[in-house]
């Protein structure tokens, strides 16, 4: 190698060393710069799409989510099998229930009578007729003659017994103004055909007000008496159910 070339190499070597020292002194170390500083001055193009990597391991179970809305009512299920029979129970105590049943039965009868009496009183308050000695009241409940007779007696009275023209006219006016056509009165020949007696068993005497042609009972079945709205009497079968008139004695002061 010639001396001239050696001198040039020494000169270039000195410059390189000097440049490296300058870079280290003033911090111009390219290799130590952040990647963003280096890349910010260069355009990096994306590389080709890589191959699909292997499937990773199954991760841990996530947190429990919120409870969803309540579903609709399901269809009725099939009937289950019969259960096992239970154990035999202990014997019950002997109860003398007969007298209690009788007591309860009688109590029910008394309550029924009381309800009937209350209804009767309410109806009486609605309207009655009276004379100096008696009250008269039309019971607007359809009953046969015997039932009507008992109904009046249970309330301290009897079926009405018109024994004179004034009383007969009063009862007839009462029946007519009540909008009725007929009602039972206390007169019958149930004991002996043709011999009429009042409900108190006193015989028919000086007064009567039979409808023309009555009493007429060829078959022998018309043993009770009804008063028409005209005030006339007619013999009738005792089993028919119609309204009736009760009478009550006034209490003496």
PDB file of C-alpha atoms in Angstrom:
ATOM      1  CA  UNK A   1       0.000   0.000   0.000  1.00  0.00           C
ATOM      2  CA  UNK A   2       1.324   3.401  -0.872  1.00  0.00           C
ATOM      3  CA  UNK A   3       1.947   6.029   1.717  1.00  0.00           C
ATOM      4  CA  UNK A   4      -0.632   8.308   0.074  1.00  0.00           C
ATOM      5  CA  UNK A   5      -3.422   5.754   0.515  1.00  0.00           C
ATOM      6  CA  UNK A   6      -2.370   5.168   4.094  1.00  0.00           C
ATOM      7  CA  UNK A   7      -2.650   8.843   4.809  1.00  0.00           C
ATOM      8  CA  UNK A   8      -6.173   8.937   3.311  1.00  0.00           C
ATOM      9  CA  UNK A   9      -7.272   5.949   5.370  1.00  0.00           C
ATOM     10  CA  UNK A  10      -5.897   7.526   8.542  1.00  0.00           C
ATOM     11  CA  UNK A  11      -7.752  10.764   7.644  1.00  0.00           C
ATOM     12  CA  UNK A  12     -11.052   8.937   7.079  1.00  0.00           C
ATOM     13  CA  UNK A  13     -10.578   6.886  10.249  1.00  0.00           C
ATOM     14  CA  UNK A  14      -9.999  10.022  12.265  1.00  0.00           C
ATOM     15  CA  UNK A  15     -13.204  11.591  10.863  1.00  0.00           C
ATOM     16  CA  UNK A  16     -15.229   8.476  11.706  1.00  0.00           C
ATOM     17  CA  UNK A  17     -13.956   8.386  15.251  1.00  0.00           C
ATOM     18  CA  UNK A  18     -14.632  12.097  15.593  1.00  0.00           C
ATOM     19  CA  UNK A  19     -18.217  11.652  14.323  1.00  0.00           C
ATOM     20  CA  UNK A  20     -18.888   8.803  16.743  1.00  0.00           C
ATOM     21  CA  UNK A  21     -17.644  10.907  19.621  1.00  0.00           C
ATOM     22  CA  UNK A  22     -19.883  13.793  18.564  1.00  0.00           C
ATOM     23  CA  UNK A  23     -22.918  11.536  18.481  1.00  0.00           C
ATOM     24  CA  UNK A  24     -22.233  10.088  21.921  1.00  0.00           C
ATOM     25  CA  UNK A  25     -21.546  13.555  23.397  1.00  0.00           C
ATOM     26  CA  UNK A  26     -24.653  15.300  21.963  1.00  0.00           C
ATOM     27  CA  UNK A  27     -27.056  12.324  22.204  1.00  0.00           C
ATOM     28  CA  UNK A  28     -27.465  11.707  18.506  1.00  0.00           C
ATOM     29  CA  UNK A  29     -27.532   7.943  18.988  1.00  0.00           C
ATOM     30  CA  UNK A  30     -29.977   6.687  16.400  1.00  0.00           C
ATOM     31  CA  UNK A  31     -30.084   3.168  17.798  1.00  0.00           C
ATOM     32  CA  UNK A  32     -31.145   4.458  21.263  1.00  0.00           C
ATOM     33  CA  UNK A  33     -33.998   6.658  19.973  1.00  0.00           C
ATOM     34  CA  UNK A  34     -37.571   5.500  20.763  1.00  0.00           C
ATOM     35  CA  UNK A  35     -39.195   3.387  18.069  1.00  0.00           C
ATOM     36  CA  UNK A  36     -41.904   6.016  17.563  1.00  0.00           C
ATOM     37  CA  UNK A  37     -39.218   8.670  16.829  1.00  0.00           C
ATOM     38  CA  UNK A  38     -37.498   6.472  14.352  1.00  0.00           C
ATOM     39  CA  UNK A  39     -40.731   5.268  12.715  1.00  0.00           C
ATOM     40  CA  UNK A  40     -42.237   8.760  12.603  1.00  0.00           C
ATOM     41  CA  UNK A  41     -39.820   9.662   9.853  1.00  0.00           C
ATOM     42  CA  UNK A  42     -40.393   6.469   7.866  1.00  0.00           C
ATOM     43  CA  UNK A  43     -43.433   5.046   6.053  1.00  0.00           C
ATOM     44  CA  UNK A  44     -44.100   1.448   7.215  1.00  0.00           C
ATOM     45  CA  UNK A  45     -46.274  -0.641   4.882  1.00  0.00           C
ATOM     46  CA  UNK A  46     -48.398  -3.557   6.351  1.00  0.00           C
ATOM     47  CA  UNK A  47     -47.088  -6.977   5.745  1.00  0.00           C
ATOM     48  CA  UNK A  48     -49.089  -9.893   4.289  1.00  0.00           C
ATOM     49  CA  UNK A  49     -51.843 -11.581   6.399  1.00  0.00           C
ATOM     50  CA  UNK A  50     -50.449 -14.276   8.598  1.00  0.00           C
ATOM     51  CA  UNK A  51     -51.757 -17.818   9.033  1.00  0.00           C
ATOM     52  CA  UNK A  52     -54.491 -18.553  11.607  1.00  0.00           C
ATOM     53  CA  UNK A  53     -52.964 -19.379  14.934  1.00  0.00           C
ATOM     54  CA  UNK A  54     -53.872 -22.412  17.078  1.00  0.00           C
ATOM     55  CA  UNK A  55     -57.056 -22.362  19.253  1.00  0.00           C
ATOM     56  CA  UNK A  56     -56.335 -21.138  22.746  1.00  0.00           C
ATOM     57  CA  UNK A  57     -57.227 -22.858  25.996  1.00  0.00           C
ATOM     58  CA  UNK A  58     -60.795 -22.532  27.399  1.00  0.00           C
ATOM     59  CA  UNK A  59     -60.995 -19.512  29.682  1.00  0.00           C
ATOM     60  CA  UNK A  60     -62.499 -19.308  33.178  1.00  0.00           C
ATOM     61  CA  UNK A  61     -66.294 -19.144  33.536  1.00  0.00           C
ATOM     62  CA  UNK A  62     -67.617 -15.590  33.431  1.00  0.00           C
ATOM     63  CA  UNK A  63     -69.782 -13.887  36.079  1.00  0.00           C
ATOM     64  CA  UNK A  64     -73.452 -14.933  36.478  1.00  0.00           C
ATOM     65  CA  UNK A  65     -75.723 -12.726  34.342  1.00  0.00           C
ATOM     66  CA  UNK A  66     -79.003 -11.029  35.357  1.00  0.00           C
ATOM     67  CA  UNK A  67     -82.082 -13.171  35.965  1.00  0.00           C
ATOM     68  CA  UNK A  68     -84.428 -13.083  32.980  1.00  0.00           C
ATOM     69  CA  UNK A  69     -88.196 -12.331  33.107  1.00  0.00           C
ATOM     70  CA  UNK A  70     -90.591 -14.903  34.603  1.00  0.00           C
ATOM     71  CA  UNK A  71     -91.941 -17.229  31.962  1.00  0.00           C
ATOM     72  CA  UNK A  72     -95.611 -17.966  31.277  1.00  0.00           C
ATOM     73  CA  UNK A  73     -97.637 -20.511  33.239  1.00  0.00           C
ATOM     74  CA  UNK A  74     -96.952 -23.999  32.030  1.00  0.00           C
ATOM     75  CA  UNK A  75     -99.494 -26.668  31.130  1.00  0.00           C
ATOM     76  CA  UNK A  76    -101.004 -28.752  33.911  1.00  0.00           C
ATOM     77  CA  UNK A  77     -98.953 -31.823  34.529  1.00  0.00           C
ATOM     78  CA  UNK A  78    -100.188 -35.390  34.478  1.00  0.00           C
ATOM     79  CA  UNK A  79    -101.953 -36.716  37.580  1.00  0.00           C
ATOM     80  CA  UNK A  80     -99.530 -38.420  39.902  1.00  0.00           C
ATOM     81  CA  UNK A  81     -99.821 -41.903  41.316  1.00  0.00           C
ATOM     82  CA  UNK A  82    -101.896 -42.426  44.478  1.00  0.00           C
ATOM     83  CA  UNK A  83     -99.928 -41.957  47.647  1.00  0.00           C
ATOM     84  CA  UNK A  84     -99.366 -44.537  50.312  1.00  0.00           C
ATOM     85  CA  UNK A  85    -102.275 -45.010  52.714  1.00  0.00           C
ATOM     86  CA  UNK A  86    -101.805 -43.297  56.036  1.00  0.00           C
ATOM     87  CA  UNK A  87    -101.668 -44.997  59.371  1.00  0.00           C
ATOM     88  CA  UNK A  88    -104.869 -45.913  61.151  1.00  0.00           C
ATOM     89  CA  UNK A  89    -105.989 -43.096  63.407  1.00  0.00           C
ATOM     90  CA  UNK A  90    -106.782 -43.301  67.069  1.00  0.00           C
ATOM     91  CA  UNK A  91    -110.287 -44.152  68.140  1.00  0.00           C
ATOM     92  CA  UNK A  92    -112.448 -41.095  68.862  1.00  0.00           C
ATOM     93  CA  UNK A  93    -114.129 -40.350  72.131  1.00  0.00           C
ATOM     94  CA  UNK A  94    -117.735 -41.377  72.628  1.00  0.00           C
ATOM     95  CA  UNK A  95    -120.075 -38.410  72.227  1.00  0.00           C
ATOM     96  CA  UNK A  96    -123.595 -38.174  73.556  1.00  0.00           C
ATOM     97  CA  UNK A  97    -124.685 -36.071  70.600  1.00  0.00           C
ATOM     98  CA  UNK A  98    -128.346 -37.045  70.582  1.00  0.00           C
ATOM     99  CA  UNK A  99    -129.489 -34.412  73.062  1.00  0.00           C
ATOM    100  CA  UNK A 100    -127.396 -31.730  71.350  1.00  0.00           C
ATOM    101  CA  UNK A 101    -128.947 -32.580  68.013  1.00  0.00           C
ATOM    102  CA  UNK A 102    -132.398 -32.339  69.545  1.00  0.00           C
ATOM    103  CA  UNK A 103    -131.508 -29.008  71.120  1.00  0.00           C
ATOM    104  CA  UNK A 104    -130.156 -27.616  67.847  1.00  0.00           C
ATOM    105  CA  UNK A 105    -133.198 -28.926  65.979  1.00  0.00           C
ATOM    106  CA  UNK A 106    -135.573 -27.261  68.411  1.00  0.00           C
ATOM    107  CA  UNK A 107    -133.528 -24.073  68.227  1.00  0.00           C
ATOM    108  CA  UNK A 108    -133.865 -24.052  64.438  1.00  0.00           C
ATOM    109  CA  UNK A 109    -137.628 -24.500  64.772  1.00  0.00           C
ATOM    110  CA  UNK A 110    -137.824 -21.607  67.236  1.00  0.00           C
ATOM    111  CA  UNK A 111    -135.778 -19.361  64.964  1.00  0.00           C
ATOM    112  CA  UNK A 112    -138.031 -20.217  62.017  1.00  0.00           C
ATOM    113  CA  UNK A 113    -141.113 -19.393  64.083  1.00  0.00           C
ATOM    114  CA  UNK A 114    -139.553 -16.148  65.231  1.00  0.00           C
ATOM    115  CA  UNK A 115    -138.746 -15.126  61.655  1.00  0.00           C
ATOM    116  CA  UNK A 116    -142.322 -15.928  60.638  1.00  0.00           C
ATOM    117  CA  UNK A 117    -143.666 -13.907  63.565  1.00  0.00           C
ATOM    118  CA  UNK A 118    -141.467 -10.921  62.680  1.00  0.00           C
ATOM    119  CA  UNK A 119    -142.712 -11.075  59.099  1.00  0.00           C
ATOM    120  CA  UNK A 120    -146.278 -11.294  60.368  1.00  0.00           C
ATOM    121  CA  UNK A 121    -145.857  -8.246  62.619  1.00  0.00           C
ATOM    122  CA  UNK A 122    -144.331  -6.237  59.768  1.00  0.00           C
ATOM    123  CA  UNK A 123    -147.299  -7.092  57.577  1.00  0.00           C
ATOM    124  CA  UNK A 124    -149.762  -6.258  60.348  1.00  0.00           C
ATOM    125  CA  UNK A 125    -148.223  -2.803  60.766  1.00  0.00           C
ATOM    126  CA  UNK A 126    -148.833  -2.209  57.048  1.00  0.00           C
ATOM    127  CA  UNK A 127    -152.603  -2.287  57.538  1.00  0.00           C
ATOM    128  CA  UNK A 128    -155.367  -3.776  59.708  1.00  0.00           C
ATOM    129  CA  UNK A 129    -159.095  -3.337  60.268  1.00  0.00           C
ATOM    130  CA  UNK A 130    -160.775  -3.196  63.651  1.00  0.00           C
ATOM    131  CA  UNK A 131    -164.047  -3.083  65.505  1.00  0.00           C
ATOM    132  CA  UNK A 132    -164.619  -2.181  69.133  1.00  0.00           C
ATOM    133  CA  UNK A 133    -163.659  -5.685  70.243  1.00  0.00           C
ATOM    134  CA  UNK A 134    -161.388  -7.156  67.541  1.00  0.00           C
ATOM    135  CA  UNK A 135    -158.595  -6.572  65.021  1.00  0.00           C
ATOM    136  CA  UNK A 136    -158.733  -8.149  61.551  1.00  0.00           C
ATOM    137  CA  UNK A 137    -155.728  -8.814  59.382  1.00  0.00           C
ATOM    138  CA  UNK A 138    -155.380 -10.352  55.894  1.00  0.00           C
ATOM    139  CA  UNK A 139    -152.393 -12.704  55.724  1.00  0.00           C
ATOM    140  CA  UNK A 140    -151.040 -12.561  52.188  1.00  0.00           C
ATOM    141  CA  UNK A 141    -149.511 -16.015  52.241  1.00  0.00           C
ATOM    142  CA  UNK A 142    -151.169 -18.795  50.284  1.00  0.00           C
ATOM    143  CA  UNK A 143    -152.114 -21.637  52.643  1.00  0.00           C
ATOM    144  CA  UNK A 144    -154.779 -24.324  52.765  1.00  0.00           C
ATOM    145  CA  UNK A 145    -157.559 -24.086  55.349  1.00  0.00           C
ATOM    146  CA  UNK A 146    -155.886 -26.139  58.100  1.00  0.00           C
ATOM    147  CA  UNK A 147    -152.555 -24.307  57.658  1.00  0.00           C
ATOM    148  CA  UNK A 148    -154.365 -20.958  57.811  1.00  0.00           C
ATOM    149  CA  UNK A 149    -156.208 -22.056  60.972  1.00  0.00           C
ATOM    150  CA  UNK A 150    -152.904 -23.020  62.676  1.00  0.00           C
ATOM    151  CA  UNK A 151    -151.177 -19.850  61.482  1.00  0.00           C
ATOM    152  CA  UNK A 152    -153.784 -17.635  63.181  1.00  0.00           C
ATOM    153  CA  UNK A 153    -153.912 -19.738  66.373  1.00  0.00           C
ATOM    154  CA  UNK A 154    -150.096 -19.723  66.772  1.00  0.00           C
ATOM    155  CA  UNK A 155    -150.287 -15.920  66.896  1.00  0.00           C
ATOM    156  CA  UNK A 156    -153.001 -15.753  69.501  1.00  0.00           C
ATOM    157  CA  UNK A 157    -155.961 -15.382  67.157  1.00  0.00           C
ATOM    158  CA  UNK A 158    -158.227 -17.437  64.917  1.00  0.00           C
ATOM    159  CA  UNK A 159    -159.593 -17.403  61.387  1.00  0.00           C
ATOM    160  CA  UNK A 160    -162.054 -14.512  61.066  1.00  0.00           C
ATOM    161  CA  UNK A 161    -165.618 -15.339  62.112  1.00  0.00           C
ATOM    162  CA  UNK A 162    -168.144 -12.811  60.761  1.00  0.00           C
ATOM    163  CA  UNK A 163    -171.171 -13.392  62.981  1.00  0.00           C
ATOM    164  CA  UNK A 164    -173.059 -10.229  62.075  1.00  0.00           C
ATOM    165  CA  UNK A 165    -173.644  -8.007  59.056  1.00  0.00           C
ATOM    166  CA  UNK A 166    -171.362  -5.160  60.244  1.00  0.00           C
ATOM    167  CA  UNK A 167    -168.369  -7.452  60.752  1.00  0.00           C
ATOM    168  CA  UNK A 168    -169.023  -9.179  57.424  1.00  0.00           C
ATOM    169  CA  UNK A 169    -169.155  -5.823  55.620  1.00  0.00           C
ATOM    170  CA  UNK A 170    -165.904  -4.692  57.252  1.00  0.00           C
ATOM    171  CA  UNK A 171    -164.036  -7.865  56.193  1.00  0.00           C
ATOM    172  CA  UNK A 172    -165.497  -7.723  52.666  1.00  0.00           C
ATOM    173  CA  UNK A 173    -164.365  -4.107  52.258  1.00  0.00           C
ATOM    174  CA  UNK A 174    -160.916  -5.111  53.553  1.00  0.00           C
ATOM    175  CA  UNK A 175    -160.633  -7.939  50.981  1.00  0.00           C
ATOM    176  CA  UNK A 176    -161.863  -5.719  48.145  1.00  0.00           C
ATOM    177  CA  UNK A 177    -159.519  -2.782  48.953  1.00  0.00           C
ATOM    178  CA  UNK A 178    -156.595  -5.216  49.156  1.00  0.00           C
ATOM    179  CA  UNK A 179    -157.172  -6.114  45.519  1.00  0.00           C
ATOM    180  CA  UNK A 180    -158.202  -9.696  46.332  1.00  0.00           C
ATOM    181  CA  UNK A 181    -161.049 -11.770  44.952  1.00  0.00           C
ATOM    182  CA  UNK A 182    -161.430 -14.171  47.875  1.00  0.00           C
ATOM    183  CA  UNK A 183    -159.974 -15.277  51.232  1.00  0.00           C
ATOM    184  CA  UNK A 184    -160.588 -18.062  53.748  1.00  0.00           C
ATOM    185  CA  UNK A 185    -162.716 -17.282  56.808  1.00  0.00           C
ATOM    186  CA  UNK A 186    -163.252 -19.430  59.915  1.00  0.00           C
ATOM    187  CA  UNK A 187    -166.268 -21.480  58.850  1.00  0.00           C
ATOM    188  CA  UNK A 188    -166.482 -25.163  57.816  1.00  0.00           C
ATOM    189  CA  UNK A 189    -168.582 -28.345  57.815  1.00  0.00           C
ATOM    190  CA  UNK A 190    -165.695 -30.822  58.044  1.00  0.00           C
ATOM    191  CA  UNK A 191    -167.241 -32.682  61.016  1.00  0.00           C
ATOM    192  CA  UNK A 192    -170.722 -33.162  59.540  1.00  0.00           C
ATOM    193  CA  UNK A 193    -171.759 -32.422  55.983  1.00  0.00           C
ATOM    194  CA  UNK A 194    -174.130 -29.481  55.747  1.00  0.00           C
ATOM    195  CA  UNK A 195    -173.756 -28.405  59.385  1.00  0.00           C
ATOM    196  CA  UNK A 196    -171.388 -25.403  59.311  1.00  0.00           C
ATOM    197  CA  UNK A 197    -169.602 -24.274  62.456  1.00  0.00           C
ATOM    198  CA  UNK A 198    -167.198 -21.408  63.150  1.00  0.00           C
ATOM    199  CA  UNK A 199    -163.520 -21.893  63.947  1.00  0.00           C
ATOM    200  CA  UNK A 200    -164.375 -21.709  67.668  1.00  0.00           C
ATOM    201  CA  UNK A 201    -166.838 -24.623  67.120  1.00  0.00           C
ATOM    202  CA  UNK A 202    -169.871 -22.417  67.704  1.00  0.00           C
ATOM    203  CA  UNK A 203    -172.721 -23.243  65.276  1.00  0.00           C
ATOM    204  CA  UNK A 204    -173.902 -20.999  62.462  1.00  0.00           C
ATOM    205  CA  UNK A 205    -177.002 -19.341  63.895  1.00  0.00           C
ATOM    206  CA  UNK A 206    -178.865 -16.147  63.035  1.00  0.00           C
ATOM    207  CA  UNK A 207    -176.567 -14.634  60.396  1.00  0.00           C
ATOM    208  CA  UNK A 208    -175.182 -15.939  57.098  1.00  0.00           C
ATOM    209  CA  UNK A 209    -174.376 -14.393  53.713  1.00  0.00           C
ATOM    210  CA  UNK A 210    -174.174 -17.237  51.222  1.00  0.00           C
ATOM    211  CA  UNK A 211    -173.807 -16.531  47.550  1.00  0.00           C
ATOM    212  CA  UNK A 212    -176.908 -17.467  45.576  1.00  0.00           C
ATOM    213  CA  UNK A 213    -177.000 -21.231  45.076  1.00  0.00           C
ATOM    214  CA  UNK A 214    -174.474 -21.865  47.836  1.00  0.00           C
ATOM    215  CA  UNK A 215    -173.546 -23.904  49.737  1.00  0.00           C
ATOM    216  CA  UNK A 216    -173.559 -26.485  46.951  1.00  0.00           C
ATOM    217  CA  UNK A 217    -171.434 -29.585  47.380  1.00  0.00           C
ATOM    218  CA  UNK A 218    -172.825 -32.606  45.533  1.00  0.00           C
ATOM    219  CA  UNK A 219    -169.442 -34.411  45.600  1.00  0.00           C
ATOM    220  CA  UNK A 220    -168.918 -33.789  49.321  1.00  0.00           C
ATOM    221  CA  UNK A 221    -165.433 -32.187  48.925  1.00  0.00           C
ATOM    222  CA  UNK A 222    -166.199 -28.504  49.561  1.00  0.00           C
ATOM    223  CA  UNK A 223    -166.067 -28.356  53.361  1.00  0.00           C
ATOM    224  CA  UNK A 224    -164.445 -24.956  53.956  1.00  0.00           C
ATOM    225  CA  UNK A 225    -165.718 -21.422  53.395  1.00  0.00           C
ATOM    226  CA  UNK A 226    -164.196 -18.450  51.584  1.00  0.00           C
ATOM    227  CA  UNK A 227    -165.475 -14.897  51.522  1.00  0.00           C
ATOM    228  CA  UNK A 228    -165.610 -13.156  48.140  1.00  0.00           C
ATOM    229  CA  UNK A 229    -164.773  -9.478  47.694  1.00  0.00           C
ATOM    230  CA  UNK A 230    -168.521  -8.841  47.469  1.00  0.00           C
ATOM    231  CA  UNK A 231    -168.930 -10.159  51.044  1.00  0.00           C
ATOM    232  CA  UNK A 232    -170.750 -13.295  49.883  1.00  0.00           C
ATOM    233  CA  UNK A 233    -169.775 -16.727  51.159  1.00  0.00           C
ATOM    234  CA  UNK A 234    -168.868 -19.735  49.035  1.00  0.00           C
ATOM    235  CA  UNK A 235    -168.047 -23.280  50.119  1.00  0.00           C
ATOM    236  CA  UNK A 236    -164.678 -24.422  48.755  1.00  0.00           C
ATOM    237  CA  UNK A 237    -162.292 -27.344  48.930  1.00  0.00           C
ATOM    238  CA  UNK A 238    -160.091 -27.136  52.021  1.00  0.00           C
ATOM    239  CA  UNK A 239    -156.911 -28.102  50.139  1.00  0.00           C
ATOM    240  CA  UNK A 240    -156.818 -25.046  47.871  1.00  0.00           C
ATOM    241  CA  UNK A 241    -154.166 -22.510  48.909  1.00  0.00           C
ATOM    242  CA  UNK A 242    -155.317 -18.894  49.116  1.00  0.00           C
ATOM    243  CA  UNK A 243    -154.934 -15.840  51.366  1.00  0.00           C
ATOM    244  CA  UNK A 244    -156.907 -15.752  54.621  1.00  0.00           C
ATOM    245  CA  UNK A 245    -158.173 -13.384  57.322  1.00  0.00           C
ATOM    246  CA  UNK A 246    -157.159 -13.647  60.974  1.00  0.00           C
ATOM    247  CA  UNK A 247    -158.965 -11.991  63.889  1.00  0.00           C
ATOM    248  CA  UNK A 248    -157.530 -11.018  67.298  1.00  0.00           C
ATOM    249  CA  UNK A 249    -159.371  -9.993  70.456  1.00  0.00           C
ATOM    250  CA  UNK A 250    -158.422  -6.608  71.818  1.00  0.00           C
ATOM    251  CA  UNK A 251    -156.976  -6.669  75.296  1.00  0.00           C
ATOM    252  CA  UNK A 252    -159.180  -5.078  77.886  1.00  0.00           C
ATOM    253  CA  UNK A 253    -157.599  -2.170  79.759  1.00  0.00           C
TER     254      UNK A 253
END
